[in-house]
Amino acid sequence: MTNPGQPAYGDSMETEPETMTAKWIAIDWGTTNRRAYAMTADGRVVDTFRDDRGILSVPPGGFPAALATLRERLGALPALAAGTVGAAQGWQNIPYVAAPASLADLAAALVPIEGEPIAIVPGVSFMADGRCDVMRGEEVQALGAVAAGLVPGDAVLCQPGTHNKWVELEQGRIARFTTAMTGEMFALLKSHSLLRDMLKGEAADDAAFREGVADAGDGRDLLSALFGVRASVLLGKRAAADGASYASGLLIGADIAARRAPSQPVHILADARLTALYQSAIALLGGQSHAIDSHAAFTAGMAQIRELAR
């Protein structure tokens, strides 16, 4: 039963003309962070809010209170959420939609949370040739990019992050995708590996980064090359300050070389820093790329899902 004063998810309460008045909240609720958008009825962004209240910071039974903080900030409005909030560690484990998947498929599989003014978008799964993969949240960005006219219906998308997603779109649907643990591997190496003293700096698009990309693109043994970061510093062949950029170049270069066909332009959805690194690496390996506004893609996808579910 919906709490008093809280409209159930999907209640429009729209008796006035379309204005810039917020009618609902779109939430990108991830593992460590969340970003929320106050949205008009026709899918325009009125306000945004970001904090570090990802699912790992929410105690057992704490999701209603965590949602309430967003609604206090953005308005007592119904919400639509995507991301790991729908994972087993999140608010409720929402079943995946199997690829190929469209926005209509996601809308048809929305799961309202009983007694709360929110519904959760399912993730997407992929199984073929003995390989399994899953995503939560990135599917909204990928399909939303098509809905917003930011990418064509047949396209290759790269969504860099802790777990980098490579998505192949066909006729506006997610046909297949691959997850690479590129960002997580770099973080683990920086924090918990033998190389940590050589990776103290921030990775940048500098000469060391480009050298790492080129070495990975030439097919250099990745595991051996990573240990070589330490050896080259100890033997005075590389400055320790260059270690992070070179190792990042190795990992990103290997990621791109394993998945990108030279003839395919890559559409990158990420923050500015990661987008710059991936664009530089793709260009060094002979490819083309286009930077896409990931926030515009996400809100367009959520708006379309909400409309299709009404």
PDB file of N, CA, C and O in Angstrom, residues 24 26-28 33-37 39 43-45 47-50 137 140-145 148 150 159 268-273 275 291-303:
ATOM      1  N   TRP A  24       8.438  13.651 -12.140  1.00  0.00           N
ATOM      2  CA  TRP A  24       8.964  12.367 -11.705  1.00  0.00           C
ATOM      3  C   TRP A  24      10.474  12.464 -11.586  1.00  0.00           C
ATOM      4  O   TRP A  24      11.069  13.475 -11.988  1.00  0.00           O
ATOM      5  N   ALA A  26      14.169  10.431 -12.273  1.00  0.00           N
ATOM      6  CA  ALA A  26      14.949   9.354 -12.883  1.00  0.00           C
ATOM      7  C   ALA A  26      16.229   9.186 -12.073  1.00  0.00           C
ATOM      8  O   ALA A  26      16.941  10.163 -11.819  1.00  0.00           O
ATOM      9  N   ILE A  27      16.520   7.955 -11.669  1.00  0.00           N
ATOM     10  CA  ILE A  27      17.673   7.701 -10.799  1.00  0.00           C
ATOM     11  C   ILE A  27      18.616   6.697 -11.445  1.00  0.00           C
ATOM     12  O   ILE A  27      18.203   5.596 -11.816  1.00  0.00           O
ATOM     13  N   ASP A  28      19.868   7.086 -11.567  1.00  0.00           N
ATOM     14  CA  ASP A  28      20.943   6.178 -11.970  1.00  0.00           C
ATOM     15  C   ASP A  28      21.622   5.757 -10.672  1.00  0.00           C
ATOM     16  O   ASP A  28      22.499   6.453 -10.160  1.00  0.00           O
ATOM     17  N   ASN A  33      27.824   5.270  -6.165  1.00  0.00           N
ATOM     18  CA  ASN A  33      27.231   6.597  -6.299  1.00  0.00           C
ATOM     19  C   ASN A  33      25.828   6.495  -6.878  1.00  0.00           C
ATOM     20  O   ASN A  33      25.425   5.457  -7.396  1.00  0.00           O
ATOM     21  N   ARG A  34      25.102   7.599  -6.797  1.00  0.00           N
ATOM     22  CA  ARG A  34      23.815   7.684  -7.469  1.00  0.00           C
ATOM     23  C   ARG A  34      23.637   9.112  -7.986  1.00  0.00           C
ATOM     24  O   ARG A  34      24.147  10.071  -7.403  1.00  0.00           O
ATOM     25  N   ARG A  35      22.951   9.218  -9.091  1.00  0.00           N
ATOM     26  CA  ARG A  35      22.634  10.521  -9.670  1.00  0.00           C
ATOM     27  C   ARG A  35      21.146  10.526  -9.997  1.00  0.00           C
ATOM     28  O   ARG A  35      20.640   9.571 -10.590  1.00  0.00           O
ATOM     29  N   ALA A  36      20.475  11.577  -9.576  1.00  0.00           N
ATOM     30  CA  ALA A  36      19.031  11.670  -9.781  1.00  0.00           C
ATOM     31  C   ALA A  36      18.709  12.923 -10.579  1.00  0.00           C
ATOM     32  O   ALA A  36      19.379  13.961 -10.457  1.00  0.00           O
ATOM     33  N   TYR A  37      17.660  12.811 -11.408  1.00  0.00           N
ATOM     34  CA  TYR A  37      17.230  13.894 -12.278  1.00  0.00           C
ATOM     35  C   TYR A  37      15.742  14.151 -12.044  1.00  0.00           C
ATOM     36  O   TYR A  37      14.932  13.223 -12.160  1.00  0.00           O
ATOM     37  N   MET A  39      12.495  15.342 -13.536  1.00  0.00           N
ATOM     38  CA  MET A  39      12.104  15.324 -14.938  1.00  0.00           C
ATOM     39  C   MET A  39      10.701  15.884 -15.141  1.00  0.00           C
ATOM     40  O   MET A  39       9.806  15.666 -14.325  1.00  0.00           O
ATOM     41  N   GLY A  43       9.951  14.591 -20.435  1.00  0.00           N
ATOM     42  CA  GLY A  43      11.313  14.103 -20.451  1.00  0.00           C
ATOM     43  C   GLY A  43      12.415  15.126 -20.415  1.00  0.00           C
ATOM     44  O   GLY A  43      13.566  14.794 -20.725  1.00  0.00           O
ATOM     45  N   ARG A  44      12.127  16.354 -20.003  1.00  0.00           N
ATOM     46  CA  ARG A  44      13.186  17.353 -19.868  1.00  0.00           C
ATOM     47  C   ARG A  44      13.697  17.392 -18.430  1.00  0.00           C
ATOM     48  O   ARG A  44      12.953  17.134 -17.480  1.00  0.00           O
ATOM     49  N   VAL A  45      14.983  17.716 -18.261  1.00  0.00           N
ATOM     50  CA  VAL A  45      15.606  17.739 -16.937  1.00  0.00           C
ATOM     51  C   VAL A  45      15.413  19.112 -16.303  1.00  0.00           C
ATOM     52  O   VAL A  45      15.774  20.134 -16.892  1.00  0.00           O
ATOM     53  N   ASP A  47      16.195  19.500 -12.704  1.00  0.00           N
ATOM     54  CA  ASP A  47      17.202  19.608 -11.652  1.00  0.00           C
ATOM     55  C   ASP A  47      17.942  18.275 -11.565  1.00  0.00           C
ATOM     56  O   ASP A  47      17.422  17.236 -11.988  1.00  0.00           O
ATOM     57  N   THR A  48      19.152  18.312 -11.034  1.00  0.00           N
ATOM     58  CA  THR A  48      19.928  17.088 -10.845  1.00  0.00           C
ATOM     59  C   THR A  48      20.540  17.089  -9.455  1.00  0.00           C
ATOM     60  O   THR A  48      20.729  18.149  -8.835  1.00  0.00           O
ATOM     61  N   PHE A  49      20.854  15.897  -8.993  1.00  0.00           N
ATOM     62  CA  PHE A  49      21.468  15.742  -7.675  1.00  0.00           C
ATOM     63  C   PHE A  49      22.323  14.491  -7.694  1.00  0.00           C
ATOM     64  O   PHE A  49      21.898  13.445  -8.183  1.00  0.00           O
ATOM     65  N   ARG A  50      23.539  14.579  -7.170  1.00  0.00           N
ATOM     66  CA  ARG A  50      24.444  13.433  -7.123  1.00  0.00           C
ATOM     67  C   ARG A  50      25.041  13.327  -5.737  1.00  0.00           C
ATOM     68  O   ARG A  50      25.392  14.342  -5.111  1.00  0.00           O
ATOM     69  N   GLY A 137      22.054  -0.762 -15.780  1.00  0.00           N
ATOM     70  CA  GLY A 137      22.210   0.685 -15.895  1.00  0.00           C
ATOM     71  C   GLY A 137      22.744   1.105 -17.241  1.00  0.00           C
ATOM     72  O   GLY A 137      22.245   2.056 -17.849  1.00  0.00           O
ATOM     73  N   VAL A 140      20.285   1.355 -20.248  1.00  0.00           N
ATOM     74  CA  VAL A 140      19.460   2.556 -20.406  1.00  0.00           C
ATOM     75  C   VAL A 140      20.234   3.613 -21.191  1.00  0.00           C
ATOM     76  O   VAL A 140      19.683   4.264 -22.087  1.00  0.00           O
ATOM     77  N   GLN A 141      21.509   3.792 -20.867  1.00  0.00           N
ATOM     78  CA  GLN A 141      22.342   4.732 -21.620  1.00  0.00           C
ATOM     79  C   GLN A 141      22.437   4.330 -23.083  1.00  0.00           C
ATOM     80  O   GLN A 141      22.277   5.174 -23.979  1.00  0.00           O
ATOM     81  N   ALA A 142      22.717   3.053 -23.331  1.00  0.00           N
ATOM     82  CA  ALA A 142      22.928   2.596 -24.704  1.00  0.00           C
ATOM     83  C   ALA A 142      21.680   2.794 -25.550  1.00  0.00           C
ATOM     84  O   ALA A 142      21.734   3.363 -26.652  1.00  0.00           O
ATOM     85  N   LEU A 143      20.551   2.341 -25.047  1.00  0.00           N
ATOM     86  CA  LEU A 143      19.310   2.459 -25.812  1.00  0.00           C
ATOM     87  C   LEU A 143      18.792   3.893 -25.803  1.00  0.00           C
ATOM     88  O   LEU A 143      18.180   4.346 -26.773  1.00  0.00           O
ATOM     89  N   GLY A 144      19.049   4.612 -24.733  1.00  0.00           N
ATOM     90  CA  GLY A 144      18.654   6.016 -24.678  1.00  0.00           C
ATOM     91  C   GLY A 144      19.412   6.864 -25.671  1.00  0.00           C
ATOM     92  O   GLY A 144      18.890   7.846 -26.195  1.00  0.00           O
ATOM     93  N   ALA A 145      20.670   6.488 -25.953  1.00  0.00           N
ATOM     94  CA  ALA A 145      21.447   7.222 -26.952  1.00  0.00           C
ATOM     95  C   ALA A 145      20.789   7.128 -28.319  1.00  0.00           C
ATOM     96  O   ALA A 145      20.795   8.095 -29.093  1.00  0.00           O
ATOM     97  N   ALA A 148      17.542   9.285 -28.238  1.00  0.00           N
ATOM     98  CA  ALA A 148      17.840  10.719 -28.296  1.00  0.00           C
ATOM     99  C   ALA A 148      18.444  11.143 -29.616  1.00  0.00           C
ATOM    100  O   ALA A 148      18.719  12.330 -29.824  1.00  0.00           O
ATOM    101  N   LEU A 150      21.412  10.335 -30.635  1.00  0.00           N
ATOM    102  CA  LEU A 150      22.841  10.576 -30.445  1.00  0.00           C
ATOM    103  C   LEU A 150      23.699   9.551 -31.167  1.00  0.00           C
ATOM    104  O   LEU A 150      24.867   9.812 -31.472  1.00  0.00           O
ATOM    105  N   GLN A 159      31.401   1.972 -23.052  1.00  0.00           N
ATOM    106  CA  GLN A 159      31.000   2.660 -21.822  1.00  0.00           C
ATOM    107  C   GLN A 159      32.061   2.398 -20.749  1.00  0.00           C
ATOM    108  O   GLN A 159      31.913   1.526 -19.908  1.00  0.00           O
ATOM    109  N   ILE A 268      31.519   6.684 -27.530  1.00  0.00           N
ATOM    110  CA  ILE A 268      31.986   6.562 -26.147  1.00  0.00           C
ATOM    111  C   ILE A 268      31.067   7.336 -25.210  1.00  0.00           C
ATOM    112  O   ILE A 268      30.830   8.529 -25.395  1.00  0.00           O
ATOM    113  N   LEU A 269      30.558   6.648 -24.192  1.00  0.00           N
ATOM    114  CA  LEU A 269      29.712   7.264 -23.172  1.00  0.00           C
ATOM    115  C   LEU A 269      30.428   7.149 -21.835  1.00  0.00           C
ATOM    116  O   LEU A 269      30.485   6.070 -21.240  1.00  0.00           O
ATOM    117  N   ALA A 270      31.007   8.250 -21.362  1.00  0.00           N
ATOM    118  CA  ALA A 270      31.766   8.228 -20.109  1.00  0.00           C
ATOM    119  C   ALA A 270      31.975   9.662 -19.646  1.00  0.00           C
ATOM    120  O   ALA A 270      31.574  10.622 -20.328  1.00  0.00           O
ATOM    121  N   ASP A 271      32.643   9.805 -18.487  1.00  0.00           N
ATOM    122  CA  ASP A 271      32.995  11.151 -18.052  1.00  0.00           C
ATOM    123  C   ASP A 271      34.114  11.688 -18.942  1.00  0.00           C
ATOM    124  O   ASP A 271      34.702  10.965 -19.746  1.00  0.00           O
ATOM    125  N   ALA A 272      34.384  12.965 -18.798  1.00  0.00           N
ATOM    126  CA  ALA A 272      35.309  13.630 -19.720  1.00  0.00           C
ATOM    127  C   ALA A 272      36.707  13.022 -19.685  1.00  0.00           C
ATOM    128  O   ALA A 272      37.352  12.860 -20.722  1.00  0.00           O
ATOM    129  N   ARG A 273      37.202  12.656 -18.487  1.00  0.00           N
ATOM    130  CA  ARG A 273      38.565  12.141 -18.385  1.00  0.00           C
ATOM    131  C   ARG A 273      38.699  10.791 -19.075  1.00  0.00           C
ATOM    132  O   ARG A 273      39.618  10.578 -19.869  1.00  0.00           O
ATOM    133  N   THR A 275      36.675   9.503 -21.314  1.00  0.00           N
ATOM    134  CA  THR A 275      36.416   9.665 -22.741  1.00  0.00           C
ATOM    135  C   THR A 275      37.672  10.115 -23.472  1.00  0.00           C
ATOM    136  O   THR A 275      38.007   9.583 -24.539  1.00  0.00           O
ATOM    137  N   ALA A 291      32.411  11.174 -28.979  1.00  0.00           N
ATOM    138  CA  ALA A 291      32.011  11.334 -27.583  1.00  0.00           C
ATOM    139  C   ALA A 291      30.510  11.595 -27.516  1.00  0.00           C
ATOM    140  O   ALA A 291      29.985  12.449 -28.238  1.00  0.00           O
ATOM    141  N   ILE A 292      29.820  10.869 -26.648  1.00  0.00           N
ATOM    142  CA  ILE A 292      28.382  10.979 -26.490  1.00  0.00           C
ATOM    143  C   ILE A 292      28.065  11.438 -25.068  1.00  0.00           C
ATOM    144  O   ILE A 292      28.700  10.991 -24.101  1.00  0.00           O
ATOM    145  N   ASP A 293      27.094  12.312 -24.917  1.00  0.00           N
ATOM    146  CA  ASP A 293      26.665  12.800 -23.606  1.00  0.00           C
ATOM    147  C   ASP A 293      25.925  11.673 -22.890  1.00  0.00           C
ATOM    148  O   ASP A 293      24.767  11.374 -23.206  1.00  0.00           O
ATOM    149  N   SER A 294      26.585  11.046 -21.929  1.00  0.00           N
ATOM    150  CA  SER A 294      25.991   9.897 -21.255  1.00  0.00           C
ATOM    151  C   SER A 294      24.785  10.282 -20.406  1.00  0.00           C
ATOM    152  O   SER A 294      23.853   9.485 -20.236  1.00  0.00           O
ATOM    153  N   HIS A 295      24.781  11.502 -19.858  1.00  0.00           N
ATOM    154  CA  HIS A 295      23.640  11.933 -19.044  1.00  0.00           C
ATOM    155  C   HIS A 295      22.407  12.157 -19.917  1.00  0.00           C
ATOM    156  O   HIS A 295      21.292  11.762 -19.548  1.00  0.00           O
ATOM    157  N   ALA A 296      22.601  12.771 -21.082  1.00  0.00           N
ATOM    158  CA  ALA A 296      21.481  12.964 -22.003  1.00  0.00           C
ATOM    159  C   ALA A 296      20.951  11.618 -22.487  1.00  0.00           C
ATOM    160  O   ALA A 296      19.744  11.426 -22.647  1.00  0.00           O
ATOM    161  N   ALA A 297      21.862  10.670 -22.721  1.00  0.00           N
ATOM    162  CA  ALA A 297      21.441   9.339 -23.151  1.00  0.00           C
ATOM    163  C   ALA A 297      20.629   8.650 -22.063  1.00  0.00           C
ATOM    164  O   ALA A 297      19.583   8.033 -22.336  1.00  0.00           O
ATOM    165  N   PHE A 298      21.089   8.750 -20.817  1.00  0.00           N
ATOM    166  CA  PHE A 298      20.376   8.093 -19.716  1.00  0.00           C
ATOM    167  C   PHE A 298      18.978   8.676 -19.525  1.00  0.00           C
ATOM    168  O   PHE A 298      17.995   7.931 -19.426  1.00  0.00           O
ATOM    169  N   THR A 299      18.876   9.992 -19.477  1.00  0.00           N
ATOM    170  CA  THR A 299      17.557  10.592 -19.236  1.00  0.00           C
ATOM    171  C   THR A 299      16.608  10.336 -20.406  1.00  0.00           C
ATOM    172  O   THR A 299      15.407  10.120 -20.197  1.00  0.00           O
ATOM    173  N   ALA A 300      17.126  10.317 -21.633  1.00  0.00           N
ATOM    174  CA  ALA A 300      16.277  10.008 -22.783  1.00  0.00           C
ATOM    175  C   ALA A 300      15.766   8.573 -22.697  1.00  0.00           C
ATOM    176  O   ALA A 300      14.590   8.291 -22.989  1.00  0.00           O
ATOM    177  N   GLY A 301      16.652   7.660 -22.285  1.00  0.00           N
ATOM    178  CA  GLY A 301      16.233   6.277 -22.142  1.00  0.00           C
ATOM    179  C   GLY A 301      15.188   6.092 -21.061  1.00  0.00           C
ATOM    180  O   GLY A 301      14.191   5.374 -21.248  1.00  0.00           O
ATOM    181  N   MET A 302      15.383   6.736 -19.929  1.00  0.00           N
ATOM    182  CA  MET A 302      14.420   6.615 -18.840  1.00  0.00           C
ATOM    183  C   MET A 302      13.075   7.229 -19.212  1.00  0.00           C
ATOM    184  O   MET A 302      12.009   6.682 -18.879  1.00  0.00           O
ATOM    185  N   ALA A 303      13.114   8.368 -19.895  1.00  0.00           N
ATOM    186  CA  ALA A 303      11.863   9.004 -20.307  1.00  0.00           C
ATOM    187  C   ALA A 303      11.084   8.109 -21.262  1.00  0.00           C
ATOM    188  O   ALA A 303       9.854   7.992 -21.169  1.00  0.00           O
TER     189      ALA A 303
END
